[in-house]
Tab-separated table of C-alpha atoms in Angstrom:
chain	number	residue	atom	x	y	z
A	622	UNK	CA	-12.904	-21.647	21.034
A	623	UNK	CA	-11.006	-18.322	19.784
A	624	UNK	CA	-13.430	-16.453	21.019
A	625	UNK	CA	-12.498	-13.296	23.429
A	626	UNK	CA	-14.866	-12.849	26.196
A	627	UNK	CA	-15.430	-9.590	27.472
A	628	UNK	CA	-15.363	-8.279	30.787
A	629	UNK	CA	-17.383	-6.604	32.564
A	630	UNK	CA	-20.746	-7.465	30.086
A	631	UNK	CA	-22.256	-3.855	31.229
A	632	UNK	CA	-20.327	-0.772	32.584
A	633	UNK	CA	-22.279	2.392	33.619
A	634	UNK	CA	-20.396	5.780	34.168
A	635	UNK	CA	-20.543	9.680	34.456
A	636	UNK	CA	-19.285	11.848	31.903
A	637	UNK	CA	-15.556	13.206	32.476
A	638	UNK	CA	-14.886	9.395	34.140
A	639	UNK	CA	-12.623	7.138	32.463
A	640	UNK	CA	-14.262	3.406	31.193
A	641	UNK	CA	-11.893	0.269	31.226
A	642	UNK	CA	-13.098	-2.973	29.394
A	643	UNK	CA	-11.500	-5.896	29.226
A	644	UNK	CA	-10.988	-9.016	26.784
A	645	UNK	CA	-9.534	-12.258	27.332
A	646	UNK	CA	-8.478	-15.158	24.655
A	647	UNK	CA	-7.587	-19.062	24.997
A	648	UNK	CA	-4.932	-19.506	22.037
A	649	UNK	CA	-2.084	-17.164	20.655
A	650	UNK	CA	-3.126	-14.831	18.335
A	651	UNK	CA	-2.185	-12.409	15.118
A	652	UNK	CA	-3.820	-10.006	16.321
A	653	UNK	CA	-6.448	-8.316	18.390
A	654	UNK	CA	-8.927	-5.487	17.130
A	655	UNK	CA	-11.861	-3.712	18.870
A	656	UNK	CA	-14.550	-2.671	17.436
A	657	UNK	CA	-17.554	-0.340	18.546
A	658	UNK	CA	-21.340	-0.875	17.792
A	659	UNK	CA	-23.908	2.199	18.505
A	660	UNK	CA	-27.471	0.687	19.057
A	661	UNK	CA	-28.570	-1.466	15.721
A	662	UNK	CA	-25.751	-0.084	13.854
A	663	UNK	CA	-22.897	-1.782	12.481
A	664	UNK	CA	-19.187	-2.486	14.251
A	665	UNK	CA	-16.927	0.443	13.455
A	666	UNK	CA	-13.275	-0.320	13.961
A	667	UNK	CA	-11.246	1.521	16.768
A	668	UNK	CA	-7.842	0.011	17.198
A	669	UNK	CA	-6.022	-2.708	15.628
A	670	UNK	CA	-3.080	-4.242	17.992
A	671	UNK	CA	-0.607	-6.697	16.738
A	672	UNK	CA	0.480	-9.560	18.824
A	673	UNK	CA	4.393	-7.902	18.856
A	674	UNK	CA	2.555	-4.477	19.908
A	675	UNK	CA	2.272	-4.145	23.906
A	676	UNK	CA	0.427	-0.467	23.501
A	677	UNK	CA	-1.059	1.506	21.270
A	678	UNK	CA	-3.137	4.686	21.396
A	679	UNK	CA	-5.567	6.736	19.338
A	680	UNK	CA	-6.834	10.333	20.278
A	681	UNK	CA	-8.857	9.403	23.522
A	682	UNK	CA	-8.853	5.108	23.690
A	683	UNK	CA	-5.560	3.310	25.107
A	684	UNK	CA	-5.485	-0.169	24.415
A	685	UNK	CA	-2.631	-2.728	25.814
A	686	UNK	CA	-2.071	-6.771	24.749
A	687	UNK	CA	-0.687	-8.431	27.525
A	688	UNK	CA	-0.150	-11.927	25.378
A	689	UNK	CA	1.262	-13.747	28.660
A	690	UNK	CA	-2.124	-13.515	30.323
A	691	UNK	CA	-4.064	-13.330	27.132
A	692	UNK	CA	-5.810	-10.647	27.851
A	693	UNK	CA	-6.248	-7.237	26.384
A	694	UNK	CA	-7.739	-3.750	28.142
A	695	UNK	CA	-9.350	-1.009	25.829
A	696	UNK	CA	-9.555	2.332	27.924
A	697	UNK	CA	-11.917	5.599	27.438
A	698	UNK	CA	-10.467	8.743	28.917
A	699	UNK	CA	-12.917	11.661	29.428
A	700	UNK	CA	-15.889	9.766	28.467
A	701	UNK	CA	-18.857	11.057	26.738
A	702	UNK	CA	-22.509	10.334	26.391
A	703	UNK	CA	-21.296	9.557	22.740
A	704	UNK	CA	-19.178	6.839	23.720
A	705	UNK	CA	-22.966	5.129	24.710
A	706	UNK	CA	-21.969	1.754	22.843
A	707	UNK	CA	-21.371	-1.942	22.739
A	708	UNK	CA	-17.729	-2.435	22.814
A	709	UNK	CA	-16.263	-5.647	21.426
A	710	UNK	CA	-12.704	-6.886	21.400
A	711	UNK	CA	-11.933	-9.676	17.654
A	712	UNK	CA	-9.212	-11.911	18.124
A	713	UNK	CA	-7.955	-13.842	15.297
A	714	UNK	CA	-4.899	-16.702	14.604
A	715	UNK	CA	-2.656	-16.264	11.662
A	716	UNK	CA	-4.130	-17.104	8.316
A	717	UNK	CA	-7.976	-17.299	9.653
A	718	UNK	CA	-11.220	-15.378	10.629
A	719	UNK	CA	-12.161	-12.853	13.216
A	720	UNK	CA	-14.002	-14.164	16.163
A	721	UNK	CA	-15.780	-11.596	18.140
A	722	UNK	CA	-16.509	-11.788	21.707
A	723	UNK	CA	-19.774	-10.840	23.361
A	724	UNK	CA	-19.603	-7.141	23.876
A	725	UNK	CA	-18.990	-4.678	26.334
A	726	UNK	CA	-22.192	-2.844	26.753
A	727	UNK	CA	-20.685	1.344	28.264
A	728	UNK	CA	-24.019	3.647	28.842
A	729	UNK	CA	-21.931	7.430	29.644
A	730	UNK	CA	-24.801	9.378	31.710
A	731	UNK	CA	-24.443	12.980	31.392
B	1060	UNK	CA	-17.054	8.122	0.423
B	1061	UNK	CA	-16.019	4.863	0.141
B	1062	UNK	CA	-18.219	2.811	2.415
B	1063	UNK	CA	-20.271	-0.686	2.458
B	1064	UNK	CA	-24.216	-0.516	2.124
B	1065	UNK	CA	-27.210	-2.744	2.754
B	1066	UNK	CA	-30.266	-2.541	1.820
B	1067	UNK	CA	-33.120	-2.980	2.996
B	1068	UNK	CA	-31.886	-1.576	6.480
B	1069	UNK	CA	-35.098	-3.579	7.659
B	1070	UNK	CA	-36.709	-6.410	5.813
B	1071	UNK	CA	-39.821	-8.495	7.055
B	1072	UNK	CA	-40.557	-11.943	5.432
B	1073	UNK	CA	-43.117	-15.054	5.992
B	1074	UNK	CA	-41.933	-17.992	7.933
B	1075	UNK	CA	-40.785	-19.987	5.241
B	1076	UNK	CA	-40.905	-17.339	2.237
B	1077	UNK	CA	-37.183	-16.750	0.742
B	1078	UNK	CA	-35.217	-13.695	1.390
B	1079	UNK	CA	-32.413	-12.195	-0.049
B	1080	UNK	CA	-30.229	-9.374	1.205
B	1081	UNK	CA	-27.430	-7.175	-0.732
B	1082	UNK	CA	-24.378	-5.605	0.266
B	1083	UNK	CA	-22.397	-3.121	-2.013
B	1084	UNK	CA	-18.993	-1.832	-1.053
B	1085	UNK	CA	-16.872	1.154	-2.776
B	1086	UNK	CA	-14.087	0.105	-1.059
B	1087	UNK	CA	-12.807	-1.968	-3.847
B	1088	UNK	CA	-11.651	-4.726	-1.151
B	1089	UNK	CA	-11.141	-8.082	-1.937
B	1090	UNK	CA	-13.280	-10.222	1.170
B	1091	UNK	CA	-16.399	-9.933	1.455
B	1092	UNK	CA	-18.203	-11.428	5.508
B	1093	UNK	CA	-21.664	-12.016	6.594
B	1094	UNK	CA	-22.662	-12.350	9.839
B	1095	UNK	CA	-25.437	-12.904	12.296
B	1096	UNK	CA	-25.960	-11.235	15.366
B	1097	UNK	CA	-28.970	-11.837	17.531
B	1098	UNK	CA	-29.642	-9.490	20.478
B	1099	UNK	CA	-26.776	-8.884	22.983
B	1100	UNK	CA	-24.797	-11.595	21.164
B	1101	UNK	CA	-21.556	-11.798	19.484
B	1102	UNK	CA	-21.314	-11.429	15.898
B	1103	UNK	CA	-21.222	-14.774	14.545
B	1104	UNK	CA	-19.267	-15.214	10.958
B	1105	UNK	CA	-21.488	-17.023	8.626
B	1106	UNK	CA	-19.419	-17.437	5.254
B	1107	UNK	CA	-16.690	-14.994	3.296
B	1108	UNK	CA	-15.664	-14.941	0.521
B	1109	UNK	CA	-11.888	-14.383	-0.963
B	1110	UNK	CA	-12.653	-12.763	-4.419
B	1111	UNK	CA	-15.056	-15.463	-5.991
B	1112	UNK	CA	-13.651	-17.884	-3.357
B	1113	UNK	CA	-16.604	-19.063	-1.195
B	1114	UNK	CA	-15.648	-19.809	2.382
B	1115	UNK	CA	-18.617	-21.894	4.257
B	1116	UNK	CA	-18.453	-21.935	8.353
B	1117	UNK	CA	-18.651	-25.385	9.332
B	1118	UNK	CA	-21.829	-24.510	11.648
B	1119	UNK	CA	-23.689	-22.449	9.181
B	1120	UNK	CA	-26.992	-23.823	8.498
B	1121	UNK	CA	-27.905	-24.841	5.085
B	1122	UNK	CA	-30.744	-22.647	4.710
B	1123	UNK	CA	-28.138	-19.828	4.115
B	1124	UNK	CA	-26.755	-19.006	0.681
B	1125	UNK	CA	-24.388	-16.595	-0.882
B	1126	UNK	CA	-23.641	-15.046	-4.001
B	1127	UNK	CA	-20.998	-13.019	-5.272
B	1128	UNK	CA	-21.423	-11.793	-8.999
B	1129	UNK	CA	-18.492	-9.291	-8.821
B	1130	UNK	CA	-16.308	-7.520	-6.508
B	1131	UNK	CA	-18.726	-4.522	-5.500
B	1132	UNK	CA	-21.850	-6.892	-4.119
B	1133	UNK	CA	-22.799	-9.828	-2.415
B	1134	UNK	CA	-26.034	-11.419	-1.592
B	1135	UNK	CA	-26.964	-13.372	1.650
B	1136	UNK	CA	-30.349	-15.695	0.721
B	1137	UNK	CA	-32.076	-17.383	3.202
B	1138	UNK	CA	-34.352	-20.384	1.508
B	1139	UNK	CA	-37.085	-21.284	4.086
B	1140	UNK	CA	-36.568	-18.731	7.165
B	1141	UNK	CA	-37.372	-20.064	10.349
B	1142	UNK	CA	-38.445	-17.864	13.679
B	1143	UNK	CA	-35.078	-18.871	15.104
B	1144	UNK	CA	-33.361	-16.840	11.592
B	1145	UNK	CA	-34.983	-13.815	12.839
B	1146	UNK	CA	-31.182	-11.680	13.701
B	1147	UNK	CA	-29.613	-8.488	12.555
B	1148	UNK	CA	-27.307	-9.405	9.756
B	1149	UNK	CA	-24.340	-7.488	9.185
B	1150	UNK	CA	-21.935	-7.507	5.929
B	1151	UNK	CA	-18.462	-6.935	6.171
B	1152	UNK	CA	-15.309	-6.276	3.795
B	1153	UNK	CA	-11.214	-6.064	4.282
B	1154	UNK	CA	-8.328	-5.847	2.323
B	1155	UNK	CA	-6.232	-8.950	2.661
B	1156	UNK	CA	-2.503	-9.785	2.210
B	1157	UNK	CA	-0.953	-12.619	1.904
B	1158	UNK	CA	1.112	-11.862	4.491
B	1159	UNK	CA	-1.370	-11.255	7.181
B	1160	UNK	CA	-4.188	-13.508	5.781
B	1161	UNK	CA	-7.682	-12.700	7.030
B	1162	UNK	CA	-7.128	-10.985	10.258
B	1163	UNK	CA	-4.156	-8.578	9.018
B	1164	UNK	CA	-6.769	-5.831	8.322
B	1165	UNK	CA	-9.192	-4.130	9.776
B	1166	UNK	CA	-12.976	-5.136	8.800
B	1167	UNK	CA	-15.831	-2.506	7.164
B	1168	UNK	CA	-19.241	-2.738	8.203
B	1169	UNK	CA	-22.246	-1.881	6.750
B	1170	UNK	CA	-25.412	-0.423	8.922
B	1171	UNK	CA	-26.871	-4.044	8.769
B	1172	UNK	CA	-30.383	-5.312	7.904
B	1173	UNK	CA	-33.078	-5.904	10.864
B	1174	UNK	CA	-34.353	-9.244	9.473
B	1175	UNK	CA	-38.263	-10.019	10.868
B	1176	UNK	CA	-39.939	-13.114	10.531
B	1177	UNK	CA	-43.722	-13.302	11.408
């Protein structure tokens, strides 16, 4: 299966801290996106990273592709109790469908 | 704003009465998803369409139907809902190029539609 499995499932932090997910995939890849969910809401995309990209960044999430390893790390600097979300990383090969992964679930206490 | 709406946001149906939910988009994009997500799960891609092209999921039960009378809306109908179909069910839409097929672009959601059965 494509499928990019998330690590760790729940991640609980202070505001101000930074949160690090994780996603790993079995085959190579076009590309890899992630994707936030708020509580019975629909995904919103955050970052898109191609399989050529090694790092990319927008405002206050980092997100590297290590395609060695097959693996993938989105990071939150200066969390907030807005970032209170299921995170999940999409993997897809060339010429076919997304296949999400199981979620990150990041609770930001205040 | 350009955006992708469902409606109802929360629909409750018989065990075995047909449902039907719609999707609009403004976006003007070309794919159209559907997908299933029970609690704590992974969304799980039911069928998409590529303009009127109708793309099944090999593990997508029968029960579940699509239709796509123009660009702007889809429907997802259910025939006989089970307790098992009870799910949040999410549509989706992304520009595609032939270059980058499916997974070049980034996907729109909509808010989703709680779907109840009793």
């Amino acid at each position: 299966s494509q499928q990019g499995e998330e690590d760790p499932q729940a991640l609980s932090i202070q505001e101000g801290e930074n949160a690090t997910m994780n996603c790993s995939y079995k085959t190579s890849i076009n590309n890899l996106q992630w994707y936030r969910q708020n509580s019975g809401r629909g995904l919103v995309h955050l970052i898109l990273i191609r399989s050529n990209e090694r790092e990319k960044h927008s405002g206050r999430l980092r997100v590297t592709l290590d395609t060695s390893k097959k693996s993938s790390s989105l990071l939150i600097t200066a969390s907030r109790a807005a970032d209170t979300a299921s995170y999940f990383c999409a993997t897809g090969e060339e010429y076919s469908t997304l296949t999400f992964g199981k979620g990150t679930m990041l609770l930001v206490s205040p | 704003d350009a955006m992708v709406i469902q409606n109802p946001r929360y629909q409750v149906t018989q065990f075995g009465k047909p449902v039907t939910l719609s999707c609009s988009q403004t976006l003007n994009h070309n794919v159209m998803y559907w997908y299933q997500q029970k609690s704590s799960q992974a969304p799980k891609l039911l069928f998409h369409y590529y303009d009127k092209d109708f793309n099944n999921e090999a593990d997508t039960p029968d029960n579940f139907q699509s239709r796509r009378p123009n660009t702007s809306f889809c429907f997802l109908d259910i025939r006989s809902p089970g307790l098992g179909d009870a799910a949040m069910y999410l549509c989706a839409t992304s520009r595609d190029s032939r270059g980058q097929g499916l997974v070049g672009y980034e996907q729109y959601f909509g808010p989703g539609t709680r779907l109840t059965v009793t």
